[in-house]
mmCIF file of C-alpha atoms in Angstrom:
data_model
loop_
_atom_site.group_PDB
_atom_site.id
_atom_site.type_symbol
_atom_site.label_atom_id
_atom_site.label_comp_id
_atom_site.label_asym_id
_atom_site.label_seq_id
_atom_site.Cartn_x
_atom_site.Cartn_y
_atom_site.Cartn_z
ATOM 1 C CA MET I 1 173.732 168.639 195.114
ATOM 2 C CA SER I 2 170.733 167.894 197.276
ATOM 3 C CA LEU I 3 170.367 164.463 198.816
ATOM 4 C CA LEU I 4 167.158 163.803 196.888
ATOM 5 C CA LYS I 5 168.848 164.788 193.636
ATOM 6 C CA ALA I 6 171.693 162.351 194.378
ATOM 7 C CA PHE I 7 169.188 159.493 194.620
ATOM 8 C CA ILE I 8 167.206 160.409 191.511
ATOM 9 C CA GLU I 9 169.477 162.105 188.967
ATOM 10 C CA HIS I 10 171.840 159.268 188.057
ATOM 11 C CA PRO I 11 169.213 156.494 187.873
ATOM 12 C CA ALA I 12 167.056 158.793 185.733
ATOM 13 C CA SER I 13 170.017 159.420 183.424
ATOM 14 C CA THR I 14 170.145 155.673 182.769
ATOM 15 C CA GLY I 15 166.396 155.428 182.178
ATOM 16 C CA GLU I 16 165.714 153.696 185.487
ATOM 17 C CA THR I 17 163.928 154.447 188.711
ATOM 18 C CA TYR I 18 165.900 154.428 191.948
ATOM 19 C CA GLY I 19 164.542 150.951 192.782
ATOM 20 C CA GLN I 20 165.428 149.511 189.375
ATOM 21 C CA HIS I 21 168.905 151.000 189.526
ATOM 22 C CA CYS I 22 169.412 149.767 193.082
ATOM 23 C CA ARG I 23 168.402 146.198 192.173
ATOM 24 C CA ARG I 24 170.667 146.177 189.111
ATOM 25 C CA ALA I 25 173.630 147.537 191.113
ATOM 26 C CA LEU I 26 173.089 145.049 193.963
ATOM 27 C CA ARG I 27 172.856 142.152 191.486
ATOM 28 C CA LEU I 28 176.085 143.348 189.858
ATOM 29 C CA ALA I 29 177.796 143.614 193.261
ATOM 30 C CA ALA I 30 176.712 140.084 194.233
ATOM 31 C CA THR I 31 177.880 138.682 190.895
ATOM 32 C CA LEU I 32 181.260 140.391 191.221
ATOM 33 C CA ALA I 33 181.622 139.172 194.816
ATOM 34 C CA ALA I 34 180.973 135.580 193.705
ATOM 35 C CA ALA I 35 183.492 135.926 190.852
ATOM 36 C CA SER I 36 186.003 137.393 193.286
ATOM 37 C CA MET I 37 185.587 134.456 195.657
ATOM 38 C CA ALA I 38 185.995 132.024 192.767
ATOM 39 C CA ALA I 39 189.215 133.807 191.757
ATOM 40 C CA LEU I 40 190.470 133.620 195.341
ATOM 41 C CA VAL I 41 189.792 129.875 195.532
ATOM 42 C CA HIS I 42 191.373 129.433 192.100
ATOM 43 C CA ALA I 43 194.506 131.263 193.279
ATOM 44 C CA LEU I 44 194.858 128.801 196.151
ATOM 45 C CA VAL I 45 193.795 125.669 194.245
ATOM 46 C CA PRO I 46 194.395 126.280 190.521
ATOM 47 C CA GLY I 47 192.363 123.257 189.455
ATOM 48 C CA LEU I 48 189.148 124.755 190.857
ATOM 49 C CA PHE I 49 187.028 127.447 189.178
ATOM 50 C CA THR I 50 189.434 127.596 186.247
ATOM 51 C CA THR I 51 187.295 129.940 184.137
ATOM 52 C CA ARG I 52 184.583 131.133 186.528
ATOM 53 C CA ALA I 53 185.894 134.655 187.161
ATOM 54 C CA SER I 54 186.795 135.393 183.545
ATOM 55 C CA ASP I 55 183.524 133.871 182.250
ATOM 56 C CA THR I 56 181.601 136.077 184.676
ATOM 57 C CA ILE I 57 183.488 139.189 183.583
ATOM 58 C CA PHE I 58 182.801 138.466 179.904
ATOM 59 C CA GLU I 59 179.103 137.835 180.636
ATOM 60 C CA LEU I 60 178.816 141.045 182.666
ATOM 61 C CA ASN I 61 180.519 142.998 179.900
ATOM 62 C CA GLU I 62 178.040 141.652 177.330
ATOM 63 C CA ASP I 63 175.129 142.554 179.610
ATOM 64 C CA LEU I 64 176.426 146.060 180.279
ATOM 65 C CA VAL I 65 177.092 146.719 176.583
ATOM 66 C CA ARG I 66 173.547 145.539 175.760
ATOM 67 C CA ILE I 67 172.050 147.687 178.526
ATOM 68 C CA ARG I 68 173.988 150.774 177.449
ATOM 69 C CA ALA I 69 172.960 150.275 173.810
ATOM 70 C CA SER I 70 169.289 150.012 174.805
ATOM 71 C CA GLN I 71 169.594 153.168 176.916
ATOM 72 C CA GLU I 72 171.142 155.100 174.044
ATOM 73 C CA THR I 73 168.274 154.222 171.711
ATOM 74 C CA VAL I 74 165.637 155.534 174.132
#
């Protein structure tokens, strides 16, 4: 696989440009990092961030299901 193809093929398969796909993936990474930190704090102090990580995971799942459904209809 050529380097150019690696940057274009997958985003195109999801109906996005490279830039759109990059922004979405970076936003997802930042959201997961924040949820991970909340889970870490919660592990050390159980009274803090009691539902933050799980709420984030459920919200991300809803978003990803919605995005996939919209991509399948295109």
